[in-house]
Coordinates of C-alpha atoms in Angstrom, one line a residue:
H1 CA -12.3 -21.3 -36.7
A2 CA -15.9 -21.1 -38.0
A3 CA -15.0 -18.2 -40.3
A4 CA -11.8 -20.0 -41.5
G5 CA -13.9 -23.1 -42.2
R6 CA -16.0 -21.0 -44.5
G7 CA -12.9 -19.9 -46.4
V8 CA -12.5 -16.5 -44.8
R9 CA -8.9 -15.4 -44.2
V10 CA -8.5 -14.3 -40.6
R11 CA -5.5 -12.3 -39.3
L12 CA -5.0 -11.8 -35.6
L13 CA -2.5 -9.4 -34.1
V14 CA -2.1 -10.0 -30.3
W15 CA 0.1 -8.2 -27.8
Y16 CA 2.6 -10.4 -26.2
D17 CA 5.6 -9.8 -24.0
K18 CA 7.2 -12.7 -22.3
L19 CA 7.4 -11.1 -18.8
A20 CA 4.4 -8.7 -18.9
S21 CA 2.1 -11.2 -20.5
A22 CA 2.9 -13.8 -17.8
V23 CA 2.0 -11.2 -15.2
Q24 CA -1.2 -10.0 -17.0
N25 CA -2.1 -13.5 -18.2
N26 CA -3.6 -11.8 -21.3
M27 CA -3.7 -15.1 -23.3
P28 CA -5.2 -17.7 -21.0
G29 CA -4.1 -21.2 -22.1
Y30 CA -0.8 -19.8 -23.5
T31 CA 0.4 -17.4 -20.9
G32 CA -1.3 -18.9 -17.9
A33 CA -4.2 -20.8 -16.3
Q34 CA -7.7 -19.8 -17.2
R35 CA -8.4 -19.0 -13.5
G36 CA -5.5 -16.6 -13.2
G37 CA -3.0 -16.6 -10.4
G38 CA -1.8 -20.1 -11.2
V39 CA 1.3 -21.4 -12.9
T40 CA 2.1 -19.3 -16.0
H41 CA 3.5 -20.7 -19.2
A42 CA 5.5 -17.9 -20.8
A43 CA 7.9 -20.3 -22.4
G44 CA 5.4 -21.9 -24.8
V45 CA 2.0 -23.7 -25.1
P46 CA 1.3 -25.7 -21.9
A47 CA 0.0 -29.2 -21.5
T48 CA -3.7 -29.6 -20.8
T49 CA -4.9 -30.4 -17.3
R50 CA -5.6 -34.1 -18.2
E51 CA -2.2 -34.5 -19.8
K52 CA -0.4 -33.1 -16.7
R53 CA -2.1 -35.7 -14.6
S54 CA -1.5 -38.6 -17.0
A55 CA 2.2 -37.6 -17.4
V56 CA 2.8 -38.4 -13.7
G57 CA 0.6 -41.5 -13.6
L58 CA -2.3 -39.9 -11.8
D59 CA -4.8 -40.5 -14.6
S60 CA -5.2 -42.1 -18.0
P61 CA -4.7 -40.0 -21.2
P62 CA -7.6 -37.7 -22.1
P63 CA -10.5 -39.7 -23.6
V64 CA -11.6 -39.5 -27.2
F65 CA -14.5 -37.3 -28.1
G66 CA -17.7 -38.6 -26.6
A67 CA -16.1 -40.7 -23.8
K68 CA -16.8 -39.9 -20.2
D69 CA -14.6 -37.0 -19.0
W70 CA -14.0 -36.3 -15.3
R71 CA -12.8 -32.7 -15.9
T72 CA -14.8 -29.8 -14.4
A73 CA -16.3 -27.2 -16.6
E74 CA -13.5 -24.8 -15.6
Q75 CA -10.8 -27.4 -16.5
L76 CA -12.5 -28.0 -19.8
R77 CA -12.4 -24.3 -20.6
H78 CA -8.7 -24.1 -19.8
D79 CA -7.9 -27.2 -21.8
N80 CA -9.9 -25.8 -24.7
C81 CA -7.8 -22.6 -24.5
V82 CA -4.6 -24.6 -24.6
E83 CA -5.8 -26.6 -27.6
W84 CA -6.8 -23.4 -29.4
W85 CA -3.3 -22.0 -29.1
R86 CA -1.8 -25.3 -30.2
D87 CA -4.2 -25.4 -33.2
V88 CA -3.4 -21.9 -34.4
M89 CA 0.3 -21.8 -33.6
G90 CA 1.3 -25.3 -34.4
P91 CA 2.3 -26.9 -37.7
V92 CA -0.4 -27.5 -40.2
D93 CA -1.0 -29.7 -43.2
K94 CA -1.3 -28.3 -46.7
G95 CA -4.9 -27.4 -47.4
D96 CA -5.8 -27.4 -43.7
T97 CA -8.4 -24.7 -42.9
R98 CA -6.2 -23.5 -40.2
T99 CA -3.9 -22.0 -42.8
R100 CA -6.6 -19.4 -43.2
I101 CA -5.9 -18.2 -39.6
E102 CA -2.7 -16.2 -39.4
L103 CA -1.6 -15.0 -35.9
K104 CA 1.3 -12.7 -35.1
L105 CA 2.4 -11.7 -31.6
R106 CA 3.2 -8.1 -31.2
G107 CA 5.5 -6.5 -28.6
G108 CA 5.3 -2.9 -27.3
S109 CA 7.4 0.0 -28.5
A110 CA 11.2 0.0 -27.7
T111 CA 12.5 2.1 -24.8
A112 CA 14.1 4.6 -27.2
D113 CA 10.9 5.2 -29.0
V114 CA 9.0 5.7 -25.8
Q115 CA 11.6 8.2 -24.5
K116 CA 11.3 10.2 -27.7
S117 CA 7.5 10.3 -27.4
L118 CA 7.7 11.5 -23.8
V119 CA 9.9 14.5 -24.7
K120 CA 8.4 15.3 -28.0
Q121 CA 8.8 19.1 -28.4
D122 CA 5.2 20.0 -29.3
S123 CA 3.6 17.8 -26.6
K124 CA 6.1 17.2 -23.9
E125 CA 4.9 15.1 -20.9
D126 CA 5.5 15.5 -17.2
P127 CA 8.6 13.3 -16.7
P128 CA 8.0 9.9 -15.1
S129 CA 9.7 9.5 -11.7
A130 CA 12.0 6.8 -10.5
A131 CA 11.3 8.0 -6.9
A132 CA 8.7 6.3 -4.6
P133 CA 9.4 2.8 -5.8
S134 CA 7.8 -0.4 -4.5
H135 CA 8.9 -4.1 -4.3
G136 CA 12.1 -3.3 -2.5
G137 CA 13.0 -0.5 -4.9
L138 CA 12.7 -2.7 -8.0
V139 CA 9.4 -1.2 -9.4
N140 CA 9.0 2.5 -10.2
E141 CA 7.0 4.7 -12.5
K142 CA 9.9 5.5 -14.8
S143 CA 10.8 1.9 -15.6
L144 CA 7.2 0.8 -15.8
L145 CA 6.6 3.4 -18.5
E146 CA 9.8 3.5 -20.5
D147 CA 10.7 -0.2 -20.4
N148 CA 7.3 -1.8 -20.5
A149 CA 5.2 -0.3 -23.3
T150 CA 2.3 -2.5 -24.4
H151 CA 0.1 -2.9 -27.5
H152 CA -3.3 -1.6 -26.3
Q153 CA -5.3 -1.0 -29.4
K154 CA -8.6 -2.8 -29.7
T155 CA -10.0 -2.9 -33.3
I156 CA -11.8 -5.3 -35.6
L157 CA -12.0 -4.8 -39.4
I158 CA -14.2 -7.0 -41.6
D159 CA -14.3 -7.3 -45.4
Y160 CA -12.3 -4.1 -45.9
A161 CA -11.3 -4.8 -49.5
W162 CA -13.8 -7.5 -50.4
K163 CA -16.1 -6.3 -53.2
D164 CA -14.3 -3.0 -53.2
G165 CA -15.4 -2.4 -49.6
E166 CA -19.1 -2.7 -50.3
K167 CA -19.7 -4.7 -47.1
A168 CA -16.8 -3.3 -45.0
V169 CA -17.4 -2.5 -41.3
G170 CA -15.0 -1.9 -38.4
F171 CA -15.2 -1.6 -34.7
V172 CA -13.1 0.7 -32.5
M173 CA -13.3 -0.4 -28.9
G174 CA -12.1 -0.1 -25.4
L175 CA -13.1 -3.8 -24.9
N176 CA -10.5 -6.5 -24.6
S177 CA -11.4 -9.9 -26.1
T178 CA -11.9 -11.7 -22.8
T179 CA -15.0 -13.3 -21.2
D180 CA -14.8 -11.3 -18.0
Y181 CA -15.5 -8.1 -19.9
W182 CA -19.0 -9.2 -20.9
D183 CA -21.8 -7.1 -19.4
S184 CA -25.1 -5.5 -20.2
E185 CA -26.6 -2.1 -19.4
E186 CA -28.4 -3.7 -16.4
H187 CA -25.0 -4.3 -14.7
L188 CA -26.3 -7.3 -12.8
F189 CA -24.7 -7.9 -9.4
D190 CA -24.0 -11.5 -10.3
T191 CA -24.6 -13.5 -13.5
P192 CA -23.2 -16.8 -14.9
L193 CA -22.7 -14.9 -18.2
R194 CA -19.8 -13.1 -16.8
E195 CA -16.5 -14.7 -15.9
V196 CA -16.5 -16.4 -12.4
D197 CA -14.1 -14.7 -10.0
W198 CA -12.0 -17.8 -9.4
G199 CA -9.1 -15.7 -8.3
R200 CA -11.2 -14.1 -5.6
K201 CA -9.9 -10.7 -6.6
T202 CA -13.1 -8.7 -5.9
Q203 CA -14.3 -7.7 -2.5
T204 CA -17.6 -9.5 -3.2
A205 CA -15.8 -12.8 -3.9
Q206 CA -13.7 -12.4 -0.8
A207 CA -16.8 -11.9 1.4
L208 CA -18.3 -15.3 0.3
P209 CA -17.3 -18.9 1.2
R210 CA -15.2 -20.6 -1.3
N211 CA -18.0 -23.0 -2.2
R212 CA -20.2 -20.1 -3.3
P213 CA -18.7 -18.7 -6.6
V214 CA -19.6 -15.3 -7.8
S215 CA -18.9 -13.5 -11.1
R216 CA -16.3 -10.8 -11.6
D217 CA -17.3 -7.1 -11.1
P218 CA -19.7 -5.7 -13.7
Y219 CA -18.0 -3.7 -16.4
Q220 CA -18.8 -0.4 -18.2
D221 CA -17.3 0.0 -21.7
Y222 CA -18.0 1.0 -25.3
A223 CA -17.5 -0.2 -28.9
S224 CA -18.1 2.1 -31.9
R225 CA -19.3 0.6 -35.2
I226 CA -17.8 2.4 -38.2
R227 CA -18.4 2.4 -41.9
G228 CA -17.1 4.4 -44.7
P229 CA -13.8 6.2 -45.5
A230 CA -12.8 6.3 -41.8
L231 CA -12.0 2.6 -42.1
Q232 CA -9.0 3.5 -44.1
G233 CA -7.3 4.7 -40.9
V234 CA -8.1 1.4 -39.1
H235 CA -6.8 -0.6 -42.1
S236 CA -3.6 1.4 -42.4
N237 CA -2.8 1.1 -38.7
F238 CA -3.3 -2.7 -38.8
I239 CA -1.2 -3.2 -41.9
K240 CA 1.8 -1.2 -40.6
A241 CA 1.6 -3.1 -37.2
W242 CA 1.2 -6.5 -39.0
V243 CA 4.3 -6.0 -41.1
R244 CA 6.3 -4.8 -38.1
A245 CA 5.2 -8.1 -36.3
G246 CA 6.6 -10.2 -39.2
G247 CA 3.3 -10.5 -41.2
K248 CA 3.3 -10.3 -45.0
R249 CA 1.2 -7.9 -47.1
R250 CA -1.5 -9.4 -49.2
A251 CA -2.3 -8.3 -52.7
D252 CA -5.4 -6.3 -51.5
D253 CA -3.5 -4.6 -48.7
G254 CA -2.9 -1.4 -50.7
D255 CA -3.1 2.1 -49.5
N256 CA -5.8 3.2 -51.9
L257 CA -9.4 3.6 -50.6
P258 CA -11.6 0.8 -51.8
A259 CA -14.1 2.3 -54.4
Q260 CA -17.3 1.5 -52.5
L261 CA -16.1 3.0 -49.2
K262 CA -16.3 6.4 -50.8
H263 CA -20.1 6.2 -51.0
C264 CA -20.6 5.1 -47.4
A265 CA -20.1 8.3 -45.5
S266 CA -23.2 9.9 -43.9
P267 CA -23.7 13.7 -44.3
G268 CA -22.5 15.4 -41.1
S269 CA -20.6 12.5 -39.8
G270 CA -17.0 13.4 -39.9
I271 CA -14.9 10.7 -38.3
Q272 CA -11.2 10.6 -37.8
I273 CA -9.0 7.7 -36.5
V274 CA -6.4 9.0 -34.0
R275 CA -3.6 7.2 -32.3
T276 CA -0.8 7.0 -29.9
Q277 CA 2.1 5.2 -31.6
P278 CA 5.7 5.8 -30.4
Q279 CA 7.0 3.7 -33.2
E280 CA 5.7 6.1 -35.9
N281 CA 7.3 9.5 -35.4
A282 CA 5.8 9.6 -31.9
D283 CA 2.2 9.8 -33.2
K284 CA 0.2 11.5 -30.4
T285 CA -3.0 12.5 -32.2
I286 CA -5.2 11.2 -29.4
K287 CA -3.6 13.7 -27.0
N288 CA -4.1 16.4 -29.7
V289 CA -7.8 15.6 -29.7
Y290 CA -8.1 15.9 -25.9
W291 CA -6.2 19.2 -25.9
Q292 CA -8.0 20.8 -28.8
A293 CA -11.5 19.6 -27.8
T294 CA -11.0 20.8 -24.3
S295 CA -9.9 24.3 -25.5
F296 CA -13.4 25.0 -26.9
A297 CA -15.5 23.4 -24.2
R298 CA -18.1 25.9 -23.0
N299 CA -21.1 24.0 -21.6
Y300 CA -20.0 20.5 -20.4
I301 CA -17.2 18.0 -20.5
Y302 CA -18.2 14.4 -19.7
I303 CA -15.4 11.8 -19.1
E304 CA -15.6 8.1 -18.3
N305 CA -12.1 6.7 -17.9
Q306 CA -10.5 3.7 -16.3
Y307 CA -7.3 5.6 -15.3
F308 CA -7.8 9.2 -14.3
Y309 CA -4.3 10.5 -13.5
Y310 CA -3.1 12.9 -16.1
E311 CA -2.7 16.2 -14.2
S312 CA -1.2 18.0 -17.2
W313 CA -4.6 17.8 -18.9
V314 CA -6.2 19.5 -15.9
R315 CA -3.6 22.3 -16.1
H316 CA -4.5 22.7 -19.7
L317 CA -8.2 22.8 -18.9
K318 CA -7.7 25.4 -16.2
K319 CA -5.5 27.5 -18.6
M320 CA -8.2 27.4 -21.2
R321 CA -10.8 28.5 -18.7
I322 CA -8.6 31.4 -17.4
D323 CA -8.2 32.5 -21.0
F324 CA -11.9 32.3 -21.6
M325 CA -12.8 34.2 -18.4
N326 CA -10.3 36.9 -19.3
G327 CA -11.9 37.2 -22.8
V328 CA -15.3 37.6 -21.1
Q329 CA -14.0 40.5 -19.0
Q330 CA -12.2 42.1 -22.0
A331 CA -15.5 42.0 -23.9
G332 CA -17.0 44.1 -21.1
A333 CA -19.0 41.4 -19.3
S334 CA -18.7 40.3 -15.8
P335 CA -17.6 36.7 -14.8
Q336 CA -21.1 36.1 -13.5
Q337 CA -22.4 36.7 -17.1
S338 CA -20.3 33.9 -18.5
K339 CA -21.6 30.4 -18.9
L340 CA -20.5 27.8 -16.4
L341 CA -18.6 24.8 -17.6
H342 CA -19.7 21.6 -16.0
L343 CA -17.2 18.7 -15.7
I344 CA -18.6 15.3 -14.8
A345 CA -16.0 12.5 -14.5
V346 CA -17.0 8.9 -13.9
I347 CA -14.0 6.8 -12.7
P348 CA -13.4 3.6 -10.7
W349 CA -11.2 3.1 -7.7
P350 CA -7.6 3.0 -8.9
E351 CA -7.0 -0.8 -9.4
D352 CA -3.4 -0.6 -8.2
D353 CA -2.3 1.0 -5.0
G354 CA 0.5 2.6 -6.8
M355 CA -1.9 4.6 -8.9
V356 CA -3.4 6.4 -5.9
P357 CA -0.8 9.2 -5.7
R358 CA -1.1 10.4 -9.3
T359 CA -4.9 10.1 -9.0
Y360 CA -4.8 12.3 -5.9
D361 CA -2.7 14.9 -7.8
M362 CA -5.5 14.9 -10.5
V363 CA -8.4 15.3 -8.2
K364 CA -6.6 17.9 -6.1
S365 CA -5.9 19.9 -9.2
L366 CA -9.7 19.9 -9.8
G367 CA -10.5 21.1 -6.3
E368 CA -11.7 17.6 -5.2
A369 CA -8.9 16.5 -2.9
D370 CA -11.5 15.7 -0.2
S371 CA -12.6 12.7 -2.3
M372 CA -9.4 11.0 -1.2
P373 CA -9.5 12.0 2.5
N374 CA -6.6 9.9 3.9
Q375 CA -4.2 10.8 1.1
K376 CA -5.1 14.4 1.6
K377 CA -4.6 14.2 5.4
A378 CA -1.2 12.6 4.9
M379 CA -0.1 15.2 2.4
D380 CA -1.5 18.1 4.5
A381 CA 0.4 16.7 7.5
R382 CA 3.7 16.8 5.5
E383 CA 2.8 20.3 4.4
D384 CA 2.4 21.4 8.0
E385 CA 5.8 19.8 8.8
W386 CA 7.5 21.8 6.1
K387 CA 5.8 25.1 7.2
R388 CA 7.0 24.4 10.7
W389 CA 10.5 23.8 9.5
E390 CA 10.5 26.9 7.3
S391 CA 9.4 29.1 10.3
L392 CA 12.4 28.0 12.3
P393 CA 15.5 30.2 12.6
A394 CA 18.3 29.5 10.1
D395 CA 20.4 27.7 12.7
K396 CA 17.6 25.5 13.8
R397 CA 16.9 24.5 10.2
M398 CA 20.5 23.3 9.9
D399 CA 19.8 20.7 12.7
P400 CA 19.0 17.3 11.1
D401 CA 16.7 16.5 14.0
N402 CA 14.4 19.3 13.0
A403 CA 14.2 18.3 9.3
P404 CA 10.8 17.2 8.1
A405 CA 10.3 13.7 6.8
W406 CA 11.0 13.6 3.1
S407 CA 8.5 11.9 0.6
P408 CA 8.7 12.1 -3.2
V409 CA 5.0 11.5 -3.3
Y410 CA 4.4 14.6 -1.2
D411 CA 6.9 16.6 -3.3
S412 CA 4.8 16.0 -6.5
A413 CA 1.5 16.6 -4.7
R414 CA 2.9 19.9 -3.3
Q415 CA 3.6 21.1 -6.8
V416 CA -0.1 20.7 -7.8
K417 CA -2.0 24.0 -7.7
E418 CA -5.3 23.4 -5.9
P419 CA -8.0 26.0 -7.1
D420 CA -10.0 28.0 -4.7
K421 CA -13.5 26.7 -4.3
N422 CA -16.8 28.4 -3.3
H423 CA -18.0 25.9 -0.8
K424 CA -21.5 27.2 -1.1
T425 CA -21.9 26.9 -4.9
G426 CA -19.1 24.5 -5.6
E427 CA -17.8 26.8 -8.3
L428 CA -14.0 27.0 -8.8
K429 CA -13.0 30.6 -8.4
D430 CA -11.8 32.5 -11.5
L431 CA -12.5 29.4 -13.6
G432 CA -16.3 29.4 -14.0
L433 CA -16.0 25.6 -13.6
K434 CA -18.0 23.1 -11.5
V435 CA -16.7 19.5 -11.0
L436 CA -18.5 16.3 -10.1
L437 CA -16.5 13.0 -9.6
A438 CA -18.6 9.9 -9.6
R439 CA -18.1 6.1 -9.6
L440 CA -20.6 3.4 -10.3
V441 CA -22.1 0.7 -8.1
T442 CA -24.8 -2.0 -8.7
Q443 CA -27.2 -3.5 -6.2
N444 CA -27.8 -7.2 -5.3
R445 CA -31.3 -8.4 -6.1
G446 CA -30.6 -12.0 -5.4
K447 CA -29.5 -14.1 -2.5
P448 CA -28.3 -11.6 0.2
M449 CA -24.6 -11.3 1.0
P450 CA -23.3 -12.0 4.6
R451 CA -23.6 -8.3 5.6
P452 CA -26.1 -5.7 4.2
E453 CA -23.4 -3.2 3.0
Q454 CA -21.9 -6.0 0.9
D455 CA -25.0 -6.0 -1.3
F456 CA -23.4 -3.3 -3.3
R457 CA -20.4 -3.7 -5.6
Q458 CA -18.4 -1.6 -7.9
I459 CA -19.1 -1.4 -11.6
Y460 CA -15.6 -1.3 -13.0
I461 CA -15.2 1.5 -15.4
H462 CA -13.0 0.3 -18.3
S463 CA -14.4 3.1 -20.6
K464 CA -12.3 5.6 -22.4
L465 CA -14.9 8.2 -23.4
M466 CA -15.0 12.0 -23.6
L467 CA -18.0 14.0 -24.7
I468 CA -18.0 17.8 -25.1
D469 CA -20.9 20.1 -25.6
D470 CA -22.8 17.6 -27.9
A471 CA -20.2 18.8 -30.5
V472 CA -17.6 16.1 -30.4
F473 CA -16.8 12.8 -28.7
T474 CA -14.0 10.3 -28.8
L475 CA -13.8 6.8 -27.6
G476 CA -11.5 3.8 -28.0
S477 CA -8.6 2.3 -26.1
A478 CA -6.8 5.4 -24.6
N479 CA -6.9 6.0 -20.9
L480 CA -6.4 9.5 -19.4
N481 CA -2.8 9.0 -18.3
V482 CA 0.8 9.4 -19.6
R483 CA 0.9 5.7 -20.6
S484 CA -2.0 6.0 -23.0
M485 CA -1.1 9.4 -24.3
A486 CA 2.6 8.8 -25.0
V487 CA 3.8 5.2 -24.3
D488 CA 1.4 2.4 -25.4
S489 CA 0.0 1.9 -28.8
E490 CA -3.6 3.3 -28.7
L491 CA -6.4 3.9 -31.2
N492 CA -9.5 6.1 -30.8
M493 CA -12.2 7.4 -33.1
V494 CA -13.3 11.0 -32.9
T495 CA -16.4 12.5 -34.5
D496 CA -18.0 15.9 -34.7
D497 CA -21.4 14.4 -35.4
H498 CA -23.7 16.6 -33.2
L499 CA -26.7 14.2 -33.4
K500 CA -24.7 11.1 -32.4
A501 CA -23.0 13.0 -29.6
K502 CA -26.4 14.2 -28.2
E503 CA -27.9 10.7 -28.5
L504 CA -24.9 9.1 -26.7
R505 CA -25.0 11.7 -23.9
Q506 CA -28.7 11.2 -23.3
R507 CA -28.4 7.4 -23.4
V508 CA -25.4 7.2 -21.0
W509 CA -26.7 9.8 -18.6
T510 CA -30.1 8.2 -18.5
M511 CA -28.4 4.8 -17.7
H512 CA -26.1 6.1 -15.0
A513 CA -28.5 8.5 -13.1
G514 CA -31.6 6.6 -13.7
N515 CA -33.4 9.4 -15.6
Y516 CA -34.0 11.2 -12.3
N517 CA -35.5 14.6 -12.7
K518 CA -34.1 15.4 -16.2
S519 CA -30.7 14.1 -15.4
A520 CA -30.1 13.2 -19.0
G521 CA -29.7 16.8 -20.0
G522 CA -32.5 17.1 -22.5
E523 CA -31.5 19.0 -25.6
G524 CA -28.2 20.0 -24.1
G525 CA -28.6 23.7 -23.7
P526 CA -26.9 25.5 -20.7
E527 CA -29.9 25.4 -18.5
A528 CA -30.6 21.8 -19.2
I529 CA -27.0 20.8 -18.5
K530 CA -27.1 22.9 -15.3
K531 CA -30.3 21.0 -14.2
A532 CA -28.8 17.7 -15.1
F533 CA -25.6 18.4 -13.1
E534 CA -27.8 19.3 -10.0
S535 CA -29.8 16.1 -10.5
W536 CA -26.7 14.0 -10.6
Q537 CA -25.6 15.6 -7.3
T538 CA -28.9 14.7 -5.7
V539 CA -29.0 11.1 -7.0
M540 CA -25.4 10.5 -5.9
E541 CA -26.0 11.8 -2.4
N542 CA -29.2 9.7 -2.0
N543 CA -27.5 6.6 -3.4
K544 CA -24.5 7.2 -1.0
K545 CA -26.8 7.1 2.0
I546 CA -28.3 3.8 0.9
V547 CA -24.9 2.2 0.1
D548 CA -23.1 3.5 3.3
R549 CA -25.9 2.2 5.5
G550 CA -26.5 -1.0 3.7
L551 CA -30.2 -0.2 3.3
K552 CA -32.6 -2.3 1.3
D553 CA -34.0 0.8 -0.5
S554 CA -33.4 0.7 -4.2
I555 CA -30.7 3.0 -5.6
T556 CA -31.4 5.2 -8.6
G557 CA -29.3 4.4 -11.5
F558 CA -25.7 3.5 -10.5
V559 CA -23.9 6.7 -9.6
I560 CA -22.4 7.6 -6.2
P561 CA -19.7 10.1 -5.2
F562 CA -16.2 9.0 -5.9
Q563 CA -14.2 8.4 -2.7
D564 CA -11.0 6.5 -2.1
K565 CA -9.7 6.2 1.5
R566 CA -6.3 4.7 0.8
E567 CA -3.0 6.4 1.9
I568 CA -0.1 5.4 -0.4
Y569 CA 3.5 6.4 -0.5
F570 CA 4.8 4.5 -3.5
R571 CA 3.9 5.2 -7.2
H572 CA 3.2 3.2 -10.3
G573 CA 1.5 5.9 -12.3

């Protein structure tokens, strides 16, 4: 509204689906209560809290500005959200500054477009399964993907055509525009600057009395500021989506690059905008980047990702490593003479139980099944049942009483090839690959929690970042799963700027591992990365002891080993 008041034309494109938005409550004040978990309003803009009470005679109408108001701060926030949606979506008078705010609601791709994207010949996906459903058989992976695509891109573009692009700037992000995503590099245990966890969804909130509010979990995410010709890709993506949503082109929405943008590029900073967009010939250029960049990884791969269950990517990585190791031998060198590839993946606990099975497939494929011990135990028990059954004589196998229990989750896990691992060195045999799975926690420095072990809480990783060899990195909205690579609309930036990649790696690794014993990787050479990898291992194990025992010792940085102890037999991946 402030920008519109200055005469700036503002265009907002927001994902909205009547059912999914009610569940996600992605537009508080329009799709549901600010606190979440309350009555949703998918059918239109709701009444404010005060209006609801006055409508049934419980209170007088809301007071005019400046009068005494009984509403709590949280009710005021919700009512302000309601008024904002009314203001932007309601009728306006001619000349009203609100006419400078245009808002369009955008749905996800149609089922037919998603299905074409999933089976696209040059980048076919593992087919989503209708088996292992939940909610009485009503919810399964296949329907969640094919019938419920979302608009997931997160971009901002400012002054693209104004003064021929002289002041143009854009942002490609993983961040949603919601208050609970606010955080700083300190990842404070609790802060009033983050959204209060009114819905008591976090373990920390559940451990406290209702009269002691606490903020949502800390967040880890990124936004990339871009200038120059790369903004043309951000602009083109927006205009196409804007028109599909019913918006009109403006006179300055042309396809030509604004004259001044041509002079903004920095030497050595090649930037490309890549997408997932089923509606446009099944555009899957984000997946292309992951596949291509992975194929030339020789020193390290660093991944931070919210959803880590794309086992086909691990298969691709392992194939590339086998090809590389074969090439080493064909060149007359021994496998021991080849450089090790170090993979560090920083991931959160899967937020939905139904994501556990596909995450297990991913970590198993990387030789890290032990990080999900109960899922592994359950799958191993099923494997033992099948081996017992297969060892029976043919006539005994025909007896239904001898048949092993069937599980579609086990069937998919059984197909995953787990690599041999040298338990002394941690190296994956024949691959020259070492893997480290981490998650992030922060420590309470304020009023103690009821129990010492509760003074640590998860930093939720919402990031979508991949860094390879200080040679290339990509970040944006795309998660490492089928949904982001083929189903939802996504947008990332990718750059081959060596200096920016090195700077980002050093900054992020310093933050996460607390700059312990060269854990930032120095200049990024093979020995420096090897030392950093070992330092991460040390930091993670030391932090784990402190967290597991609820000690008052200070953790170093934020990293601890990834471990998830759930055992799940339904699938939402």
